[in-house]
């Protein structure tokens, strides 16, 4: 199955109602014409994604976001803050959950009255979007519940047979999915649904404090589902030397921030202690350990601020799968 950098080939497929793997700065997406339910359905089929989990719509301009979201019906304060966020952080790893416009098919939003929108900061995908007369619905390009892909090859490895073309934009520069925030009408406040590639502290410098979503039985955002983003091997988080002792006799893979723990397989995410570098390396490291001859994966807890919040979130969910 072809991987390449041919934007016109990708555009032609998308215009014909097909799905295409696309690069973004966060993770690779599996894209379709957001206005074509038949095309969007193929995303759900290829990923084996349950229909209750809505997609993010990708746009190339604020004007296009206004076609997808109906901001005119929203309160003035919220509208102004939404625009301030778009101006400050787009293109970039921030997704806004906003009131949905009628022309977005229910399949994209799983029947919700809201739609998730973002403008990705990747030159190839922005050029692709500008060449199309419609926005692109795209979840991460992994089978449902598995770790997100951060290279075109990751997409090919897992979805290759199901995707006619993967646009190769190189390794993702952020490496974690976008931060998702949404306006909760009843609370009259913005709430964090998923920590991600934009530190929530940065969002708060523009709109003030953002609420933290509580875990719910029916999650407001399925991104809040536990056991999401999980590798196949069991993952345990905590004090790595103690965990290594507790699991002695087993073959162990370790994910650590700066220091090598000398297990059978070791992934040190940033020797210089840079959280952005660690975030960029996290998913590829999880994939390598998942493919390594180890019985389990141990991970350190990362500093709980900035991108560390999102790294810990993804590790916690990876661990939740086996608990
Ligand atoms: O960085 C990203 O966000 C990547 C790239 C490809 O843009 N996309 C991504 O998509 O991570 P996905 O589908 O894997 O995760 C999107 C999350 C889902 O958990 C979904 O539940 C949530 O966004 N979401 C989508 N629409 C929503 C809505 N209307 N309300 C609440 N959550 C929503
Ligand atoms: Mg995903």
PDB file of N, CA and C and ligand atoms in Angstrom, residues 47 49 139-142 146 148 177 194 228-229, ligand 2:
ATOM      1  N   UNK A  47     -10.867   1.452  11.559  1.00  0.00           N
ATOM      2  CA  UNK A  47     -10.321   1.494  12.918  1.00  0.00           C
ATOM      3  C   UNK A  47     -11.007   0.522  13.865  1.00  0.00           C
ATOM      4  N   UNK A  49     -13.744   1.273  15.229  1.00  0.00           N
ATOM      5  CA  UNK A  49     -14.057   2.239  16.274  1.00  0.00           C
ATOM      6  C   UNK A  49     -15.553   2.211  16.533  1.00  0.00           C
ATOM      7  N   UNK A 139      -9.805  10.815  13.172  1.00  0.00           N
ATOM      8  CA  UNK A 139      -9.301  10.350  14.461  1.00  0.00           C
ATOM      9  C   UNK A 139      -7.838   9.954  14.281  1.00  0.00           C
ATOM     10  N   UNK A 140      -7.173   9.589  15.356  1.00  0.00           N
ATOM     11  CA  UNK A 140      -5.824   9.049  15.230  1.00  0.00           C
ATOM     12  C   UNK A 140      -5.892   7.759  14.406  1.00  0.00           C
ATOM     13  N   UNK A 141      -4.826   7.504  13.615  1.00  0.00           N
ATOM     14  CA  UNK A 141      -4.862   6.416  12.630  1.00  0.00           C
ATOM     15  C   UNK A 141      -4.366   5.091  13.205  1.00  0.00           C
ATOM     16  N   UNK A 142      -4.966   4.679  14.326  1.00  0.00           N
ATOM     17  CA  UNK A 142      -4.609   3.400  14.953  1.00  0.00           C
ATOM     18  C   UNK A 142      -5.877   2.585  15.119  1.00  0.00           C
ATOM     19  N   UNK A 146      -5.609   1.234  20.625  1.00  0.00           N
ATOM     20  CA  UNK A 146      -4.156   1.045  20.613  1.00  0.00           C
ATOM     21  C   UNK A 146      -3.451   2.402  20.598  1.00  0.00           C
ATOM     22  N   UNK A 148      -1.435   5.618  19.520  1.00  0.00           N
ATOM     23  CA  UNK A 148      -1.524   6.419  18.292  1.00  0.00           C
ATOM     24  C   UNK A 148      -0.220   6.370  17.501  1.00  0.00           C
ATOM     25  N   UNK A 177      -1.490  13.337  21.274  1.00  0.00           N
ATOM     26  CA  UNK A 177      -2.699  13.911  20.706  1.00  0.00           C
ATOM     27  C   UNK A 177      -2.965  15.311  21.272  1.00  0.00           C
ATOM     28  N   UNK A 194      -9.253  16.283  27.669  1.00  0.00           N
ATOM     29  CA  UNK A 194      -8.093  15.413  27.466  1.00  0.00           C
ATOM     30  C   UNK A 194      -6.846  16.280  27.518  1.00  0.00           C
ATOM     31  N   UNK A 228      -7.567   3.459  27.114  1.00  0.00           N
ATOM     32  CA  UNK A 228      -7.408   3.938  25.757  1.00  0.00           C
ATOM     33  C   UNK A 228      -5.908   4.000  25.530  1.00  0.00           C
ATOM     34  N   UNK A 229      -5.467   4.105  24.310  1.00  0.00           N
ATOM     35  CA  UNK A 229      -4.056   4.340  24.008  1.00  0.00           C
ATOM     36  C   UNK A 229      -3.160   3.250  24.597  1.00  0.00           C
TER      37      UNK A 229
HETATM   38 MG1  LIG B   2      -7.275   8.136  19.170  1.00  0.00          MG
END
